[in-house]
mmCIF file of C-alpha atoms and ligand atoms in Angstrom:
data_model
loop_
_atom_site.group_PDB
_atom_site.id
_atom_site.type_symbol
_atom_site.label_atom_id
_atom_site.label_comp_id
_atom_site.label_asym_id
_atom_site.label_seq_id
_atom_site.Cartn_x
_atom_site.Cartn_y
_atom_site.Cartn_z
ATOM 1 C CA MET A 1 0.000 0.000 0.000
ATOM 2 C CA ASP A 2 2.930 2.208 0.723
ATOM 3 C CA LYS A 3 4.143 1.727 -2.804
ATOM 4 C CA GLU A 4 0.690 2.176 -4.232
ATOM 5 C CA LEU A 5 0.328 5.552 -2.537
ATOM 6 C CA LYS A 6 3.721 6.779 -3.693
ATOM 7 C CA GLN A 7 3.012 5.761 -7.276
ATOM 8 C CA LEU A 8 -0.367 7.416 -7.172
ATOM 9 C CA LYS A 9 1.199 10.647 -5.945
ATOM 10 C CA LYS A 10 3.848 10.559 -8.658
ATOM 11 C CA ARG A 11 1.289 9.848 -11.384
ATOM 12 C CA ALA A 12 -1.086 12.541 -10.174
ATOM 13 C CA LEU A 13 1.615 15.209 -9.956
ATOM 14 C CA GLU A 14 2.842 14.352 -13.432
ATOM 15 C CA GLU A 15 -0.655 14.679 -14.825
ATOM 16 C CA PHE A 16 -1.208 17.935 -12.911
ATOM 17 C CA GLU A 17 1.824 19.441 -14.651
ATOM 18 C CA LYS A 18 0.059 19.134 -17.987
ATOM 19 C CA ILE A 19 -3.023 21.059 -16.953
ATOM 20 C CA LYS A 20 -3.772 23.933 -19.350
ATOM 21 C CA ASN A 21 -7.070 25.300 -18.125
ATOM 22 C CA ASN A 22 -9.662 25.228 -15.361
ATOM 23 C CA LYS A 23 -11.663 22.531 -17.060
ATOM 24 C CA GLU A 24 -8.752 20.095 -17.073
ATOM 25 C CA LEU A 25 -7.961 21.033 -13.502
ATOM 26 C CA GLU A 26 -11.483 20.166 -12.389
ATOM 27 C CA GLU A 27 -11.378 16.855 -14.263
ATOM 28 C CA LEU A 28 -8.167 15.844 -12.479
ATOM 29 C CA ARG A 29 -9.488 17.012 -9.127
ATOM 30 C CA VAL A 30 -12.441 14.647 -9.598
ATOM 31 C CA LYS A 31 -10.220 11.862 -10.908
ATOM 32 C CA TYR A 32 -7.889 11.849 -7.864
ATOM 33 C CA VAL A 33 -9.498 13.474 -4.882
ATOM 34 C CA GLY A 34 -13.193 13.457 -5.797
ATOM 35 C CA ARG A 35 -15.743 11.326 -3.908
ATOM 36 C CA ASN A 36 -14.891 8.299 -6.059
ATOM 37 C CA GLY A 37 -11.382 9.492 -6.868
ATOM 38 C CA GLU A 38 -8.322 7.213 -6.885
ATOM 39 C CA LEU A 39 -6.854 8.580 -3.656
ATOM 40 C CA THR A 40 -10.220 8.442 -1.933
ATOM 41 C CA LYS A 41 -10.528 4.780 -2.899
ATOM 42 C CA VAL A 42 -7.125 3.987 -1.373
ATOM 43 C CA LEU A 43 -8.020 5.886 1.774
ATOM 44 C CA LYS A 44 -11.168 3.784 2.132
ATOM 45 C CA GLN A 45 -9.005 0.645 2.301
ATOM 46 C CA LEU A 46 -7.144 1.992 5.347
ATOM 47 C CA LYS A 47 -9.649 0.466 7.704
ATOM 48 C CA ASP A 48 -8.744 -3.055 6.470
ATOM 49 C CA LEU A 49 -5.047 -2.687 7.287
ATOM 50 C CA ALA A 50 -3.285 -4.480 10.095
ATOM 51 C CA VAL A 51 -3.235 -2.433 13.310
ATOM 52 C CA GLU A 52 0.541 -1.970 13.310
ATOM 53 C CA GLU A 53 0.541 -0.707 9.713
ATOM 54 C CA LYS A 54 -2.267 1.794 10.197
ATOM 55 C CA PRO A 55 -0.295 4.705 11.731
ATOM 56 C CA LYS A 56 2.485 4.631 9.139
ATOM 57 C CA ILE A 57 0.292 4.229 6.067
ATOM 58 C CA GLY A 58 -2.297 6.595 7.500
ATOM 59 C CA LYS A 59 0.359 9.311 7.861
ATOM 60 C CA LEU A 60 1.648 8.744 4.350
ATOM 61 C CA ALA A 61 -1.877 8.789 2.890
ATOM 62 C CA ASN A 62 -2.539 12.051 4.618
ATOM 63 C CA GLU A 63 0.683 13.568 3.262
ATOM 64 C CA VAL A 64 -0.271 12.524 -0.275
ATOM 65 C CA LYS A 65 -3.735 14.022 0.168
ATOM 66 C CA VAL A 66 -2.323 17.326 1.395
ATOM 67 C CA ALA A 67 0.327 17.442 -1.329
ATOM 68 C CA LEU A 68 -2.233 16.889 -4.089
ATOM 69 C CA ALA A 69 -4.642 19.451 -2.630
ATOM 70 C CA GLU A 70 -1.892 22.066 -2.345
ATOM 71 C CA LYS A 71 -0.710 21.409 -5.865
ATOM 72 C CA LEU A 72 -4.250 21.782 -7.214
ATOM 73 C CA ASP A 73 -4.697 25.059 -5.324
ATOM 74 C CA ASP A 74 -1.412 26.381 -6.659
ATOM 75 C CA LEU A 75 -2.373 25.485 -10.190
ATOM 76 C CA SER A 76 -5.765 27.100 -9.788
ATOM 77 C CA SER A 77 -4.343 30.450 -8.662
ATOM 78 C CA GLN A 78 -1.706 30.188 -11.382
ATOM 79 C CA LEU A 79 -4.451 29.833 -14.002
ATOM 80 C CA THR A 80 -6.382 32.820 -12.614
ATOM 81 C CA LYS A 81 -3.258 34.974 -12.695
ATOM 82 C CA ASN A 82 -2.490 33.970 -16.259
ATOM 83 C CA ALA A 83 -6.050 34.746 -17.280
ATOM 84 C CA ARG A 84 -5.744 38.230 -15.809
ATOM 85 C CA GLY A 85 -2.437 38.708 -17.551
ATOM 86 C CA SER A 86 -3.921 37.805 -20.866
ATOM 87 C CA ILE A 87 -6.828 40.195 -20.358
ATOM 88 C CA VAL A 88 -4.397 43.029 -19.705
ATOM 89 C CA GLN A 89 -2.473 42.081 -22.791
ATOM 90 C CA ALA A 90 -5.605 41.904 -24.926
ATOM 91 C CA THR A 91 -6.731 45.368 -23.841
ATOM 92 C CA ASP A 92 -5.208 48.307 -25.655
ATOM 93 C CA LEU A 93 -5.580 51.052 -23.095
ATOM 94 C CA THR A 94 -4.711 53.731 -25.622
ATOM 95 C CA LEU A 95 -7.840 53.030 -27.676
ATOM 96 C CA PRO A 96 -10.579 55.672 -27.339
ATOM 97 C CA GLY A 97 -13.551 54.493 -25.263
ATOM 98 C CA ALA A 98 -16.923 53.613 -26.728
ATOM 99 C CA SER A 99 -18.788 56.847 -27.240
ATOM 100 C CA VAL A 100 -21.717 57.484 -24.931
ATOM 101 C CA LYS A 101 -24.801 58.937 -26.558
ATOM 102 C CA THR A 102 -25.827 62.133 -24.826
ATOM 103 C CA GLY A 103 -28.681 64.521 -25.439
ATOM 104 C CA SER A 104 -28.147 68.127 -26.419
ATOM 105 C CA LEU A 105 -29.969 71.402 -26.056
ATOM 106 C CA HIS A 106 -32.725 72.232 -28.490
ATOM 107 C CA PRO A 107 -31.653 75.097 -30.808
ATOM 108 C CA ASN A 108 -34.461 77.149 -29.340
ATOM 109 C CA THR A 109 -33.075 76.646 -25.848
ATOM 110 C CA ILE A 110 -29.538 77.491 -26.979
ATOM 111 C CA ILE A 111 -30.630 80.882 -28.347
ATOM 112 C CA GLN A 112 -32.926 81.520 -25.397
ATOM 113 C CA TYR A 113 -30.050 80.991 -22.950
ATOM 114 C CA GLU A 114 -27.788 83.257 -25.028
ATOM 115 C CA LEU A 115 -30.385 86.029 -24.970
ATOM 116 C CA GLU A 116 -31.044 85.556 -21.266
ATOM 117 C CA ASP A 117 -27.318 86.047 -20.614
ATOM 118 C CA VAL A 118 -27.281 89.304 -22.574
ATOM 119 C CA PHE A 119 -30.313 90.647 -20.729
ATOM 120 C CA LYS A 120 -29.101 89.525 -17.325
ATOM 121 C CA SER A 121 -25.877 91.451 -17.940
ATOM 122 C CA LEU A 122 -28.059 94.532 -18.554
ATOM 123 C CA GLY A 123 -29.842 94.005 -15.237
ATOM 124 C CA PHE A 124 -33.050 92.422 -16.537
ATOM 125 C CA GLN A 125 -34.780 89.678 -14.580
ATOM 126 C CA VAL A 126 -35.983 86.561 -16.391
ATOM 127 C CA LEU A 127 -39.617 85.668 -15.664
ATOM 128 C CA GLU A 128 -41.852 82.950 -17.007
ATOM 129 C CA GLY A 129 -45.618 82.847 -17.134
ATOM 130 C CA PRO A 130 -48.256 80.133 -17.416
ATOM 131 C CA ASP A 131 -49.131 78.536 -20.770
ATOM 132 C CA ILE A 132 -52.823 78.585 -19.830
ATOM 133 C CA GLU A 133 -53.623 82.238 -19.393
ATOM 134 C CA SER A 134 -56.713 84.213 -18.458
ATOM 135 C CA GLU A 135 -58.484 86.263 -21.072
ATOM 136 C CA TYR A 136 -57.714 89.253 -18.875
ATOM 137 C CA TYR A 137 -53.910 89.062 -19.014
ATOM 138 C CA ASN A 138 -53.751 87.829 -22.600
ATOM 139 C CA PHE A 139 -56.109 90.512 -23.996
ATOM 140 C CA GLU A 140 -58.075 92.777 -21.674
ATOM 141 C CA ALA A 141 -55.168 94.147 -19.605
ATOM 142 C CA LEU A 142 -53.248 94.762 -22.827
ATOM 143 C CA ASN A 143 -55.820 97.238 -24.061
ATOM 144 C CA ILE A 144 -57.557 94.645 -26.264
ATOM 145 C CA PRO A 145 -61.212 94.636 -25.087
ATOM 146 C CA ALA A 146 -63.637 91.867 -26.108
ATOM 147 C CA ASP A 147 -64.976 93.683 -29.182
ATOM 148 C CA HIS A 148 -61.560 94.851 -30.398
ATOM 149 C CA PRO A 149 -60.675 93.762 -33.933
ATOM 150 C CA ALA A 150 -57.071 93.176 -32.824
ATOM 151 C CA ARG A 151 -58.283 89.960 -31.197
ATOM 152 C CA ASP A 152 -58.560 88.578 -34.699
ATOM 153 C CA MET A 153 -54.868 89.295 -35.307
ATOM 154 C CA GLN A 154 -54.193 86.307 -33.110
ATOM 155 C CA ASP A 155 -56.137 83.143 -33.806
ATOM 156 C CA THR A 156 -56.689 81.846 -30.345
ATOM 157 C CA PHE A 157 -57.099 78.423 -28.779
ATOM 158 C CA TRP A 158 -59.961 78.899 -26.323
ATOM 159 C CA LEU A 159 -60.459 76.449 -23.484
ATOM 160 C CA THR A 160 -63.935 75.526 -22.265
ATOM 161 C CA SER A 161 -63.008 77.230 -18.978
ATOM 162 C CA GLY A 162 -62.929 80.553 -20.852
ATOM 163 C CA GLU A 163 -59.134 80.702 -20.516
ATOM 164 C CA VAL A 164 -56.771 80.669 -23.495
ATOM 165 C CA LEU A 165 -53.484 79.083 -24.456
ATOM 166 C CA LYS A 166 -51.385 82.233 -24.308
ATOM 167 C CA THR A 167 -51.094 83.672 -27.789
ATOM 168 C CA HIS A 168 -48.135 85.894 -26.955
ATOM 169 C CA THR A 169 -45.625 86.525 -24.187
ATOM 170 C CA SER A 170 -47.039 90.052 -23.833
ATOM 171 C CA ALA A 171 -49.495 88.366 -21.461
ATOM 172 C CA MET A 172 -46.787 88.547 -18.789
ATOM 173 C CA GLN A 173 -46.463 92.347 -18.934
ATOM 174 C CA VAL A 174 -49.237 93.259 -16.516
ATOM 175 C CA ARG A 175 -48.557 90.252 -14.272
ATOM 176 C CA ALA A 176 -44.961 91.507 -13.846
ATOM 177 C CA MET A 177 -46.037 95.119 -13.198
ATOM 178 C CA GLU A 178 -48.506 93.951 -10.556
ATOM 179 C CA LYS A 179 -45.893 91.846 -8.845
ATOM 180 C CA TYR A 180 -42.781 94.039 -9.065
ATOM 181 C CA GLY A 181 -44.069 97.586 -9.670
ATOM 182 C CA ALA A 182 -41.658 100.131 -11.183
ATOM 183 C CA PRO A 183 -38.871 100.591 -12.048
ATOM 184 C CA LEU A 184 -38.940 97.251 -13.819
ATOM 185 C CA LYS A 185 -36.584 95.511 -16.237
ATOM 186 C CA ALA A 186 -37.657 92.016 -17.216
ATOM 187 C CA ILE A 187 -37.792 89.560 -20.070
ATOM 188 C CA PHE A 188 -40.338 86.783 -20.482
ATOM 189 C CA PRO A 189 -39.261 83.940 -22.751
ATOM 190 C CA GLY A 190 -42.110 81.559 -23.415
ATOM 191 C CA ARG A 191 -44.130 79.216 -25.539
ATOM 192 C CA CYS A 192 -47.045 80.648 -27.507
ATOM 193 C CA PHE A 193 -49.950 78.993 -29.275
ATOM 194 C CA ARG A 194 -52.044 80.022 -32.252
ATOM 195 C CA TYR A 195 -54.853 78.259 -34.023
ATOM 196 C CA GLU A 196 -53.136 78.313 -37.417
ATOM 197 C CA ALA A 197 -53.019 76.279 -40.565
ATOM 198 C CA THR A 198 -49.436 75.030 -40.492
ATOM 199 C CA ASP A 199 -46.900 75.451 -43.273
ATOM 200 C CA ALA A 200 -43.144 76.004 -43.548
ATOM 201 C CA SER A 201 -43.383 79.339 -41.745
ATOM 202 C CA HIS A 202 -46.406 78.839 -39.461
ATOM 203 C CA ASP A 203 -46.821 76.434 -36.579
ATOM 204 C CA THR A 204 -49.402 76.208 -33.813
ATOM 205 C CA THR A 205 -46.615 76.322 -31.227
ATOM 206 C CA PHE A 206 -43.687 78.713 -31.271
ATOM 207 C CA TYR A 207 -41.550 80.760 -28.914
ATOM 208 C CA GLN A 208 -41.305 84.450 -28.215
ATOM 209 C CA LEU A 209 -39.155 86.490 -25.905
ATOM 210 C CA GLU A 210 -40.881 89.556 -24.560
ATOM 211 C CA GLY A 211 -38.997 92.450 -23.019
ATOM 212 C CA LEU A 212 -40.266 95.191 -20.758
ATOM 213 C CA MET A 213 -38.483 98.159 -19.256
ATOM 214 C CA ILE A 214 -40.330 100.711 -17.153
ATOM 215 C CA ASP A 215 -38.924 103.720 -15.362
ATOM 216 C CA GLN A 216 -39.235 107.495 -15.388
ATOM 217 C CA ASP A 217 -38.363 109.052 -18.770
ATOM 218 C CA ILE A 218 -37.961 105.883 -20.807
ATOM 219 C CA SER A 219 -37.955 106.660 -24.529
ATOM 220 C CA ILE A 220 -37.434 105.010 -27.890
ATOM 221 C CA ALA A 221 -33.717 105.837 -27.551
ATOM 222 C CA ASN A 222 -33.504 103.399 -24.623
ATOM 223 C CA LEU A 223 -35.292 100.749 -26.658
ATOM 224 C CA ILE A 224 -32.891 101.089 -29.565
ATOM 225 C CA ALA A 225 -29.837 101.022 -27.308
ATOM 226 C CA VAL A 226 -31.007 97.798 -25.684
ATOM 227 C CA MET A 227 -31.846 96.238 -29.056
ATOM 228 C CA LYS A 228 -28.405 97.046 -30.428
ATOM 229 C CA GLU A 229 -26.799 95.475 -27.387
ATOM 230 C CA LEU A 230 -28.991 92.434 -27.918
ATOM 231 C CA MET A 231 -27.954 92.065 -31.562
ATOM 232 C CA LYS A 232 -24.303 92.378 -30.613
ATOM 233 C CA GLY A 233 -24.824 89.569 -28.111
ATOM 234 C CA VAL A 234 -26.592 87.315 -30.597
ATOM 235 C CA PHE A 235 -24.596 87.942 -33.753
ATOM 236 C CA GLY A 236 -21.325 89.061 -32.189
ATOM 237 C CA LYS A 237 -21.150 92.319 -34.124
ATOM 238 C CA GLU A 238 -22.642 95.781 -34.401
ATOM 239 C CA VAL A 239 -25.871 95.661 -36.433
ATOM 240 C CA LYS A 240 -27.659 98.604 -38.082
ATOM 241 C CA VAL A 241 -31.350 98.925 -37.210
ATOM 242 C CA ARG A 242 -34.289 100.895 -38.576
ATOM 243 C CA GLN A 243 -37.843 101.507 -37.376
ATOM 244 C CA ARG A 244 -41.096 101.475 -39.250
ATOM 245 C CA PRO A 245 -44.438 102.386 -37.735
ATOM 246 C CA GLY A 246 -46.546 99.421 -36.647
ATOM 247 C CA TYR A 247 -49.834 99.000 -34.849
ATOM 248 C CA PHE A 248 -50.317 97.019 -31.633
ATOM 249 C CA PRO A 249 -53.038 97.989 -29.135
ATOM 250 C CA PHE A 250 -50.715 97.743 -26.120
ATOM 251 C CA VAL A 251 -48.067 100.201 -27.323
ATOM 252 C CA GLU A 252 -48.202 103.822 -28.442
ATOM 253 C CA PRO A 253 -46.383 104.576 -30.626
ATOM 254 C CA GLY A 254 -45.748 101.117 -32.023
ATOM 255 C CA PHE A 255 -42.928 100.073 -34.345
ATOM 256 C CA GLU A 256 -41.471 97.301 -36.365
ATOM 257 C CA LEU A 257 -37.735 97.114 -35.846
ATOM 258 C CA ASP A 258 -35.673 95.847 -38.769
ATOM 259 C CA ILE A 259 -32.006 94.899 -38.822
ATOM 260 C CA ASN A 260 -29.557 95.290 -41.646
ATOM 261 C CA CYS A 261 -29.481 91.952 -43.479
ATOM 262 C CA LEU A 262 -26.689 89.890 -41.986
ATOM 263 C CA ILE A 263 -26.325 87.665 -45.021
ATOM 264 C CA CYS A 264 -25.581 90.352 -47.621
ATOM 265 C CA GLY A 265 -24.668 93.234 -45.311
ATOM 266 C CA GLY A 266 -27.506 95.357 -46.687
ATOM 267 C CA LYS A 267 -26.738 95.044 -50.399
ATOM 268 C CA GLY A 268 -29.824 92.928 -51.068
ATOM 269 C CA CYS A 269 -30.105 89.145 -51.380
ATOM 270 C CA SER A 270 -32.723 86.401 -51.522
ATOM 271 C CA VAL A 271 -32.946 86.132 -47.733
ATOM 272 C CA CYS A 272 -33.905 89.813 -47.338
ATOM 273 C CA LYS A 273 -35.893 89.743 -50.593
ATOM 274 C CA GLN A 274 -33.457 92.295 -52.081
ATOM 275 C CA THR A 275 -34.424 94.953 -49.525
ATOM 276 C CA GLY A 276 -31.252 94.821 -47.445
ATOM 277 C CA TRP A 277 -33.387 94.632 -44.286
ATOM 278 C CA LEU A 278 -34.795 91.836 -42.128
ATOM 279 C CA GLU A 279 -37.832 92.209 -39.916
ATOM 280 C CA LEU A 280 -36.701 91.482 -36.389
ATOM 281 C CA LEU A 281 -39.275 92.507 -33.825
ATOM 282 C CA PRO A 282 -42.352 94.548 -33.081
ATOM 283 C CA CYS A 283 -42.002 97.005 -30.220
ATOM 284 C CA GLY A 284 -43.152 100.317 -28.863
ATOM 285 C CA LEU A 285 -43.751 102.499 -25.826
ATOM 286 C CA VAL A 286 -46.092 100.871 -23.336
ATOM 287 C CA HIS A 287 -49.646 102.205 -23.720
ATOM 288 C CA PRO A 288 -50.875 104.304 -20.741
ATOM 289 C CA ASN A 289 -53.853 101.936 -20.338
ATOM 290 C CA VAL A 290 -51.481 98.998 -19.893
ATOM 291 C CA LEU A 291 -49.440 100.877 -17.277
ATOM 292 C CA LYS A 292 -52.706 101.661 -15.471
ATOM 293 C CA ALA A 293 -53.761 98.011 -15.600
ATOM 294 C CA GLY A 294 -50.432 97.192 -13.969
ATOM 295 C CA GLY A 295 -51.117 99.691 -11.186
ATOM 296 C CA LEU A 296 -48.604 102.262 -12.425
ATOM 297 C CA ASP A 297 -49.153 105.989 -12.940
ATOM 298 C CA PRO A 298 -48.657 106.873 -16.651
ATOM 299 C CA ALA A 299 -47.963 110.492 -15.641
ATOM 300 C CA LYS A 300 -44.928 109.311 -13.712
ATOM 301 C CA TYR A 301 -43.725 106.238 -15.579
ATOM 302 C CA SER A 302 -43.129 105.256 -19.172
ATOM 303 C CA GLY A 303 -41.643 102.173 -20.681
ATOM 304 C CA PHE A 304 -40.871 100.192 -23.756
ATOM 305 C CA ALA A 305 -41.884 96.679 -24.704
ATOM 306 C CA PHE A 306 -40.828 94.363 -27.482
ATOM 307 C CA GLY A 307 -41.874 90.924 -28.646
ATOM 308 C CA LEU A 308 -38.964 89.069 -30.193
ATOM 309 C CA GLY A 309 -39.926 86.072 -32.317
ATOM 310 C CA LEU A 310 -37.504 83.626 -30.762
ATOM 311 C CA THR A 311 -38.394 80.847 -33.181
ATOM 312 C CA ARG A 312 -37.850 83.192 -36.144
ATOM 313 C CA LEU A 313 -34.470 84.210 -34.799
ATOM 314 C CA VAL A 314 -33.447 80.562 -34.354
ATOM 315 C CA MET A 315 -34.449 79.841 -37.948
ATOM 316 C CA MET A 316 -32.476 82.849 -39.183
ATOM 317 C CA LYS A 317 -29.380 82.050 -37.168
ATOM 318 C CA TYR A 318 -29.224 78.360 -38.143
ATOM 319 C CA GLY A 319 -30.690 78.660 -41.638
ATOM 320 C CA ILE A 320 -33.683 76.399 -40.839
ATOM 321 C CA ASP A 321 -36.233 76.716 -43.620
ATOM 322 C CA ASP A 322 -39.193 74.836 -42.121
ATOM 323 C CA ILE A 323 -40.580 75.890 -38.733
ATOM 324 C CA ARG A 324 -42.276 72.496 -38.265
ATOM 325 C CA LEU A 325 -38.903 70.807 -37.808
ATOM 326 C CA LEU A 326 -38.451 72.569 -34.473
ATOM 327 C CA GLN A 327 -41.368 70.784 -32.775
ATOM 328 C CA SER A 328 -41.041 67.556 -34.750
ATOM 329 C CA GLY A 329 -38.873 65.700 -32.252
ATOM 330 C CA ASP A 330 -36.993 64.347 -35.268
ATOM 331 C CA LEU A 331 -33.581 63.251 -33.968
ATOM 332 C CA ARG A 332 -31.954 63.548 -37.408
ATOM 333 C CA PHE A 333 -32.749 67.251 -37.217
ATOM 334 C CA LEU A 334 -31.973 67.765 -33.535
ATOM 335 C CA LYS A 335 -28.628 65.960 -33.598
ATOM 336 C CA GLN A 336 -27.179 68.709 -35.772
ATOM 337 C CA PHE A 337 -27.055 71.178 -32.899
HETATM 338 N N1 DAH B 1 -47.420 90.394 -28.755
HETATM 339 C C1 DAH B 1 -47.282 90.763 -30.130
HETATM 340 C C2 DAH B 1 -47.580 89.546 -31.009
HETATM 341 O O1 DAH B 1 -47.367 88.453 -30.601
HETATM 342 C C3 DAH B 1 -45.879 91.240 -30.431
HETATM 343 C C4 DAH B 1 -45.541 92.538 -29.795
HETATM 344 C C5 DAH B 1 -45.743 93.712 -30.476
HETATM 345 C C6 DAH B 1 -44.997 92.589 -28.524
HETATM 346 C C7 DAH B 1 -45.381 94.911 -29.933
HETATM 347 C C8 DAH B 1 -44.652 93.795 -27.950
HETATM 348 C C9 DAH B 1 -44.859 94.965 -28.677
HETATM 349 O O2 DAH B 1 -44.138 93.912 -26.724
HETATM 350 O O3 DAH B 1 -44.488 96.151 -28.122
HETATM 351 O O4 DAH B 1 -48.027 89.718 -32.090
#
């Protein structure tokens, strides 16, 4: 039995040396030290030995068992280490990582943030109003009574509650006056809704950015100065502007402000329809009735207001020729920004 054990040990260790992977290691573990393994079988015969032989053979058997177990453990950790080594070798750490898909800001949001920064630097606060607005703030307080034809200028979504989806950001003017009084410098970026037939330049949803400045002795000169600053912020250069008269019930006088065409520099091109000018925004001096609605004394205060078509500006800046793309949620479009 002594000899049998020694031979078994020698044979096992020789076979162990040839192990190449974990699978082979497990097979040999089962073959030698498993429940029906060769060593286990020999150990089971120990009980049949003569009493005087038992201690000697028992000790030897135990040594063989320990030696095989240790060898198998060594081999196992050796294999794990090698596996790690080969992973490190197979990984080229200088390769760029897999790119992670991230979202990006909507072009509308990009321009809105840019404008907000310009106005904040001029001391304006940024306020937002509700999308569902009362008839009072959307029309009445802005000097547009129920029978006023100007209501037809804006095709309105009426709710059964009698409220409206705000048709313009001007709806925030009187809310802001009521809340903050005068002097007041604020802009109101926001979503507007009109009941329109849609085409490349009309959508039922679009964005405006309203501005309001009220103090003593505010004049058109202040309005133009602020607008020029705004254009410098948006287009990064000085832009020539001109005013034409325009009618809006909540301003008196009212204007349309045009900017020198940025594409051709005023020479005339297809974008400005050969006029050299681009319509930018309607504006004017706040009507005394609107100041009164906001709780301000028109004898003491005056102000200017403007309603920048944010969506229009986005289209102009990025050369987008169909307004419907902006609300489409089409990723092929959005990924370009
Ligand atoms: N709220 C007007 C519209 O959506 C635009 C507008 C015109 C705003 C003149 C103003 C303004 O603040 O002074 O048609």
